[in-house]
Amino acid sequence: GVLELSTIPPINLEERLNYLITYPHGCIEQTTSQTFAQLYLTDIMDLSPERKTEIEKNIKYGINEIRKFQLSNGAMAYWQGANEPNDWGSSYAGHFLVLAEKKGYSLPGGLKKNLMKFLQTTALNYEFAKNKYWNNDVLQAYRLYVLALAGQPSMSAMNRLREFYSLSEQARWLLAGAYAKMGQIDEAEKIIAKASMNITPYSVNYYTYGSSDRDMAIVLQTLCLMNKKQQAFAQLKKVSDVLSSKSWLSTQTTAFGLVSVAEFIKKFGGASAMQAVVNVNGKEVNLKCNAAITQI
């Protein structure tokens, strides 16, 4: 059993993380989710030296696995050995690789460069498409968000997408995040002026492998980028409710949820220190740590 104490609303970290690490399948989305969620663990919780070593090993392994999905044009296929580019999977893998590199992990030669080139080209050639089930603006907005995180924003494509009159809620939050990452908070504010923090519930979108719960985590990430602490904390509680529930969550929803919580802690701090007295099997244990989450 694991007793988890935290200075933020509970997120059921052990169970959710274990679900990702032990997940038996390996498409680009699942491989990325599995590795992504481990990237910020050292920032948010107390870890033994052995656990830190294990996590670093897992992340390095995940980076090398992601490389095996890459096609000659820089995009990521859905399965290793396939030859069709996967739109959302390419952006998702790029999102992880950009942040992994910033955390100090070395990437295989050409992996990120070729992927970013594909994202840039695709962003510039984007055309809006809408049917009764789906807007493809979310695919473009996420692509632009990742490019902004990488320090390679496609300004013309961002400005063009911003002018679309029927942007979806998800696209608004992602595009606002891209502008916020570039320091253009005023532009981000304009984009989300008509957006809601309450995403209309849906189960799974097969173009992005996401859910309304995943989208709530995207909103939290953007609020953090925009320095909206009060609103971000309100959103954190919603994400916490999802993660701490007994509900089944997809690999991507789980990963986005954990990463968004970690980004809130990094941005605003869970607490400077934690002190607690816990009774474990009839014995009193005094806890002191500087992380937002600790486990027994």
GROMACS .gro file of C-alpha atoms in nm:
model
  296
    1GLY     CA    1   0.000   0.000   0.000
    2VAL     CA    2   0.102   0.360  -0.057
    3LEU     CA    3   0.011   0.657   0.160
    4GLU     CA    4   0.034   0.976  -0.042
    5LEU     CA    5   0.049   1.316   0.128
    6SER     CA    6   0.039   1.638  -0.071
    7THR     CA    7   0.009   2.012  -0.022
    8ILE     CA    8  -0.211   2.034  -0.333
    9PRO     CA    9  -0.546   1.865  -0.397
   10PRO     CA   10  -0.488   1.485  -0.423
   11ILE     CA   11  -0.403   1.335  -0.764
   12ASN     CA   12  -0.371   0.961  -0.693
   13LEU     CA   13  -0.017   0.981  -0.831
   14GLU     CA   14   0.101   0.628  -0.759
   15GLU     CA   15  -0.193   0.452  -0.922
   16ARG     CA   16  -0.211   0.682  -1.226
   17LEU     CA   17   0.163   0.668  -1.284
   18ASN     CA   18   0.178   0.292  -1.242
   19TYR     CA   19  -0.102   0.258  -1.500
   20LEU     CA   20   0.107   0.448  -1.756
   21ILE     CA   21   0.440   0.278  -1.684
   22THR     CA   22   0.294  -0.072  -1.704
   23TYR     CA   23   0.067  -0.007  -2.005
   24PRO     CA   24   0.123  -0.301  -2.243
   25HIS     CA   25   0.075  -0.137  -2.584
   26GLY     CA   26   0.304   0.102  -2.770
   27CYS     CA   27   0.165   0.336  -3.038
   28ILE     CA   28   0.317   0.686  -3.059
   29GLU     CA   29   0.052   0.831  -2.827
   30GLN     CA   30   0.092   0.563  -2.561
   31THR     CA   31   0.473   0.560  -2.579
   32THR     CA   32   0.482   0.938  -2.541
   33SER     CA   33   0.226   0.941  -2.257
   34GLN     CA   34   0.419   0.674  -2.069
   35THR     CA   35   0.739   0.877  -2.076
   36PHE     CA   36   0.593   1.228  -2.056
   37ALA     CA   37   0.431   1.176  -1.716
   38GLN     CA   38   0.766   1.083  -1.559
   39LEU     CA   39   0.946   1.395  -1.681
   40TYR     CA   40   0.857   1.623  -1.388
   41LEU     CA   41   0.841   1.374  -1.103
   42THR     CA   42   1.169   1.498  -0.954
   43ASP     CA   43   1.020   1.850  -0.940
   44ILE     CA   44   0.702   1.764  -0.753
   45MET     CA   45   0.780   1.482  -0.511
   46ASP     CA   46   1.039   1.333  -0.281
   47LEU     CA   47   1.218   1.049  -0.461
   48SER     CA   48   1.483   0.807  -0.341
   49PRO     CA   49   1.811   0.799  -0.538
   50GLU     CA   50   1.708   0.456  -0.671
   51ARG     CA   51   1.372   0.588  -0.798
   52LYS     CA   52   1.540   0.888  -0.963
   53THR     CA   53   1.777   0.654  -1.146
   54GLU     CA   54   1.488   0.434  -1.256
   55ILE     CA   55   1.291   0.733  -1.390
   56GLU     CA   56   1.590   0.870  -1.582
   57LYS     CA   57   1.641   0.527  -1.737
   58ASN     CA   58   1.272   0.511  -1.836
   59ILE     CA   59   1.283   0.856  -1.998
   60LYS     CA   60   1.598   0.780  -2.197
   61TYR     CA   61   1.443   0.454  -2.312
   62GLY     CA   62   1.123   0.637  -2.412
   63ILE     CA   63   1.317   0.894  -2.617
   64ASN     CA   64   1.491   0.618  -2.811
   65GLU     CA   65   1.158   0.439  -2.867
   66ILE     CA   66   1.000   0.759  -3.004
   67ARG     CA   67   1.285   0.785  -3.256
   68LYS     CA   68   1.171   0.453  -3.407
   69PHE     CA   69   0.838   0.608  -3.511
   70GLN     CA   70   0.996   0.886  -3.720
   71LEU     CA   71   0.944   0.891  -4.096
   72SER     CA   72   1.175   1.037  -4.361
   73ASN     CA   73   0.978   1.365  -4.366
   74GLY     CA   74   1.025   1.412  -3.991
   75ALA     CA   75   0.670   1.317  -3.889
   76MET     CA   76   0.577   1.039  -3.650
   77ALA     CA   77   0.383   0.732  -3.763
   78TYR     CA   78   0.114   0.586  -3.537
   79TRP     CA   79   0.293   0.249  -3.514
   80GLN     CA   80   0.661   0.170  -3.558
   81GLY     CA   81   0.713   0.050  -3.915
   82ALA     CA   82   0.406   0.226  -4.053
   83ASN     CA   83   0.451   0.484  -4.328
   84GLU     CA   84   0.163   0.730  -4.277
   85PRO     CA   85   0.227   1.050  -4.075
   86ASN     CA   86   0.012   1.081  -3.763
   87ASP     CA   87  -0.091   1.443  -3.712
   88TRP     CA   88  -0.164   1.464  -3.339
   89GLY     CA   89   0.099   1.204  -3.252
   90SER     CA   90   0.368   1.411  -3.424
   91SER     CA   91   0.279   1.722  -3.223
   92TYR     CA   92   0.244   1.523  -2.899
   93ALA     CA   93   0.585   1.360  -2.941
   94GLY     CA   94   0.731   1.701  -3.027
   95HIS     CA   95   0.577   1.850  -2.712
   96PHE     CA   96   0.748   1.588  -2.497
   97LEU     CA   97   1.085   1.607  -2.679
   98VAL     CA   98   1.102   1.987  -2.648
   99LEU     CA   99   1.044   1.971  -2.272
  100ALA     CA  100   1.274   1.669  -2.226
  101GLU     CA  101   1.557   1.858  -2.393
  102LYS     CA  102   1.493   2.157  -2.166
  103LYS     CA  103   1.519   1.919  -1.870
  104GLY     CA  104   1.870   1.823  -1.987
  105TYR     CA  105   1.803   1.499  -2.175
  106SER     CA  106   2.003   1.456  -2.496
  107LEU     CA  107   1.808   1.368  -2.809
  108PRO     CA  108   1.922   1.149  -3.099
  109GLY     CA  109   2.072   1.352  -3.383
  110GLY     CA  110   1.815   1.507  -3.614
  111LEU     CA  111   1.514   1.376  -3.420
  112LYS     CA  112   1.380   1.710  -3.296
  113LYS     CA  113   1.512   1.917  -3.586
  114ASN     CA  114   1.339   1.704  -3.850
  115LEU     CA  115   1.017   1.684  -3.649
  116MET     CA  116   1.005   2.063  -3.601
  117LYS     CA  117   1.063   2.110  -3.974
  118PHE     CA  118   0.763   1.885  -4.044
  119LEU     CA  119   0.547   2.080  -3.795
  120GLN     CA  120   0.652   2.413  -3.950
  121THR     CA  121   0.573   2.296  -4.303
  122THR     CA  122   0.240   2.147  -4.201
  123ALA     CA  123   0.145   2.462  -4.008
  124LEU     CA  124   0.210   2.685  -4.310
  125ASN     CA  125   0.009   2.458  -4.542
  126TYR     CA  126  -0.286   2.422  -4.305
  127GLU     CA  127  -0.640   2.459  -4.434
  128PHE     CA  128  -0.942   2.481  -4.208
  129ALA     CA  129  -1.185   2.190  -4.237
  130LYS     CA  130  -1.510   2.137  -4.053
  131ASN     CA  131  -1.770   1.864  -4.049
  132LYS     CA  132  -2.058   1.789  -3.815
  133TYR     CA  133  -1.833   1.581  -3.588
  134TRP     CA  134  -1.505   1.765  -3.582
  135ASN     CA  135  -1.304   2.083  -3.648
  136ASN     CA  136  -0.941   2.029  -3.745
  137ASP     CA  137  -0.845   2.363  -3.586
  138VAL     CA  138  -0.736   2.176  -3.271
  139LEU     CA  139  -0.469   1.990  -3.470
  140GLN     CA  140  -0.332   2.320  -3.600
  141ALA     CA  141  -0.353   2.498  -3.264
  142TYR     CA  142  -0.161   2.220  -3.088
  143ARG     CA  143   0.101   2.220  -3.363
  144LEU     CA  144   0.147   2.596  -3.317
  145TYR     CA  145   0.158   2.557  -2.938
  146VAL     CA  146   0.441   2.303  -2.966
  147LEU     CA  147   0.637   2.522  -3.208
  148ALA     CA  148   0.605   2.816  -2.967
  149LEU     CA  149   0.729   2.598  -2.679
  150ALA     CA  150   1.027   2.503  -2.898
  151GLY     CA  151   1.111   2.869  -2.956
  152GLN     CA  152   1.023   2.835  -3.325
  153PRO     CA  153   0.680   3.005  -3.347
  154SER     CA  154   0.505   3.023  -3.683
  155MET     CA  155   0.366   3.374  -3.645
  156SER     CA  156   0.192   3.394  -3.981
  157ALA     CA  157   0.010   3.066  -3.916
  158MET     CA  158  -0.082   3.178  -3.563
  159ASN     CA  159  -0.221   3.509  -3.681
  160ARG     CA  160  -0.415   3.336  -3.957
  161LEU     CA  161  -0.573   3.081  -3.722
  162ARG     CA  162  -0.665   3.354  -3.475
  163GLU     CA  163  -0.887   3.516  -3.739
  164PHE     CA  164  -1.109   3.209  -3.784
  165TYR     CA  165  -1.454   3.306  -3.656
  166SER     CA  166  -1.558   2.960  -3.535
  167LEU     CA  167  -1.256   2.839  -3.337
  168SER     CA  168  -1.335   2.552  -3.103
  169GLU     CA  169  -1.285   2.588  -2.727
  170GLN     CA  170  -0.983   2.354  -2.735
  171ALA     CA  171  -0.819   2.546  -3.020
  172ARG     CA  172  -0.869   2.877  -2.837
  173TRP     CA  173  -0.691   2.755  -2.525
  174LEU     CA  174  -0.401   2.600  -2.719
  175LEU     CA  175  -0.354   2.904  -2.941
  176ALA     CA  176  -0.370   3.135  -2.638
  177GLY     CA  177  -0.100   2.919  -2.480
  178ALA     CA  178   0.119   2.969  -2.787
  179TYR     CA  179   0.086   3.348  -2.767
  180ALA     CA  180   0.142   3.343  -2.390
  181LYS     CA  181   0.461   3.139  -2.436
  182MET     CA  182   0.588   3.417  -2.661
  183GLY     CA  183   0.508   3.676  -2.395
  184GLN     CA  184   0.207   3.816  -2.583
  185ILE     CA  185  -0.033   3.791  -2.291
  186ASP     CA  186  -0.266   4.062  -2.427
  187GLU     CA  187  -0.321   3.859  -2.745
  188ALA     CA  188  -0.378   3.545  -2.538
  189GLU     CA  189  -0.638   3.732  -2.332
  190LYS     CA  190  -0.828   3.833  -2.646
  191ILE     CA  191  -0.836   3.474  -2.772
  192ILE     CA  192  -0.978   3.326  -2.451
  193ALA     CA  193  -1.218   3.617  -2.389
  194LYS     CA  194  -1.498   3.405  -2.538
  195ALA     CA  195  -1.364   3.071  -2.417
  196SER     CA  196  -1.499   2.872  -2.124
  197MET     CA  197  -1.298   2.690  -1.858
  198ASN     CA  198  -1.573   2.427  -1.857
  199ILE     CA  199  -1.523   2.196  -2.154
  200THR     CA  200  -1.839   2.029  -2.284
  201PRO     CA  201  -1.804   1.663  -2.175
  202TYR     CA  202  -1.719   1.402  -2.437
  203SER     CA  203  -1.550   1.063  -2.405
  204VAL     CA  204  -1.290   1.014  -2.679
  205ASN     CA  205  -1.196   1.209  -2.989
  206TYR     CA  206  -1.032   0.975  -3.237
  207TYR     CA  207  -0.840   1.249  -3.418
  208THR     CA  208  -0.652   1.357  -3.104
  209TYR     CA  209  -0.705   1.051  -2.877
  210GLY     CA  210  -0.822   1.298  -2.614
  211SER     CA  211  -1.122   1.364  -2.394
  212SER     CA  212  -1.288   1.656  -2.217
  213ASP     CA  213  -1.081   1.560  -1.909
  214ARG     CA  214  -0.764   1.592  -2.117
  215ASP     CA  215  -0.882   1.931  -2.239
  216MET     CA  216  -0.930   2.054  -1.880
  217ALA     CA  217  -0.559   1.986  -1.828
  218ILE     CA  218  -0.479   2.189  -2.142
  219VAL     CA  219  -0.677   2.480  -1.995
  220LEU     CA  220  -0.471   2.450  -1.674
  221GLN     CA  221  -0.145   2.461  -1.868
  222THR     CA  222  -0.250   2.777  -2.052
  223LEU     CA  223  -0.366   2.948  -1.732
  224CYS     CA  224  -0.023   2.877  -1.583
  225LEU     CA  225   0.149   3.028  -1.887
  226MET     CA  226  -0.072   3.335  -1.851
  227ASN     CA  227   0.015   3.374  -1.479
  228LYS     CA  228  -0.349   3.345  -1.373
  229LYS     CA  229  -0.286   3.186  -1.035
  230GLN     CA  230  -0.638   3.211  -0.890
  231GLN     CA  231  -0.808   3.071  -1.199
  232ALA     CA  232  -0.535   2.810  -1.237
  233PHE     CA  233  -0.595   2.685  -0.881
  234ALA     CA  234  -0.968   2.653  -0.950
  235GLN     CA  235  -0.882   2.452  -1.261
  236LEU     CA  236  -0.628   2.246  -1.066
  237LYS     CA  237  -0.909   2.129  -0.838
  238LYS     CA  238  -1.108   2.007  -1.140
  239VAL     CA  239  -0.807   1.815  -1.275
  240SER     CA  240  -0.742   1.677  -0.928
  241ASP     CA  241  -1.100   1.551  -0.903
  242VAL     CA  242  -1.052   1.358  -1.226
  243LEU     CA  243  -0.714   1.208  -1.133
  244SER     CA  244  -0.818   1.114  -0.780
  245SER     CA  245  -1.140   0.949  -0.895
  246LYS     CA  246  -1.176   0.578  -0.962
  247SER     CA  247  -1.276   0.649  -1.323
  248TRP     CA  248  -1.086   0.492  -1.610
  249LEU     CA  249  -0.871   0.746  -1.795
  250SER     CA  250  -0.692   0.706  -2.127
  251THR     CA  251  -0.313   0.716  -2.134
  252GLN     CA  252  -0.310   1.066  -2.283
  253THR     CA  253  -0.568   1.207  -2.042
  254THR     CA  254  -0.365   1.064  -1.753
  255ALA     CA  255  -0.038   1.206  -1.885
  256PHE     CA  256  -0.177   1.553  -1.961
  257GLY     CA  257  -0.339   1.563  -1.618
  258LEU     CA  258  -0.017   1.476  -1.434
  259VAL     CA  259   0.195   1.711  -1.646
  260SER     CA  260  -0.046   2.004  -1.598
  261VAL     CA  261  -0.041   1.954  -1.220
  262ALA     CA  262   0.340   1.945  -1.227
  263GLU     CA  263   0.344   2.268  -1.427
  264PHE     CA  264   0.116   2.435  -1.172
  265ILE     CA  265   0.351   2.329  -0.891
  266LYS     CA  266   0.658   2.449  -1.083
  267LYS     CA  267   0.492   2.782  -1.163
  268PHE     CA  268   0.322   2.869  -0.837
  269GLY     CA  269   0.473   2.625  -0.587
  270GLY     CA  270   0.289   2.355  -0.397
  271ALA     CA  271   0.449   2.463  -0.069
  272SER     CA  272   0.794   2.557   0.051
  273ALA     CA  273   0.799   2.263   0.291
  274MET     CA  274   0.576   1.989   0.422
  275GLN     CA  275   0.563   1.870   0.783
  276ALA     CA  276   0.333   1.599   0.907
  277VAL     CA  277   0.296   1.334   1.173
  278VAL     CA  278   0.154   1.011   1.034
  279ASN     CA  279   0.051   0.693   1.211
  280VAL     CA  280   0.164   0.395   1.002
  281ASN     CA  281   0.087   0.045   1.136
  282GLY     CA  282   0.066   0.176   1.491
  283LYS     CA  283   0.395   0.368   1.467
  284GLU     CA  284   0.430   0.742   1.454
  285VAL     CA  285   0.629   0.875   1.159
  286ASN     CA  286   0.749   1.236   1.143
  287LEU     CA  287   0.767   1.365   0.789
  288LYS     CA  288   0.962   1.663   0.661
  289CYS     CA  289   1.019   1.734   0.294
  290ASN     CA  290   1.048   2.022   0.050
  291ALA     CA  291   0.830   1.869  -0.220
  292ALA     CA  292   0.458   1.909  -0.287
  293ILE     CA  293   0.401   1.533  -0.272
  294THR     CA  294   0.555   1.258  -0.063
  295GLN     CA  295   0.477   0.890  -0.020
  296ILE     CA  296   0.512   0.616   0.238
   0.00000   0.00000   0.00000
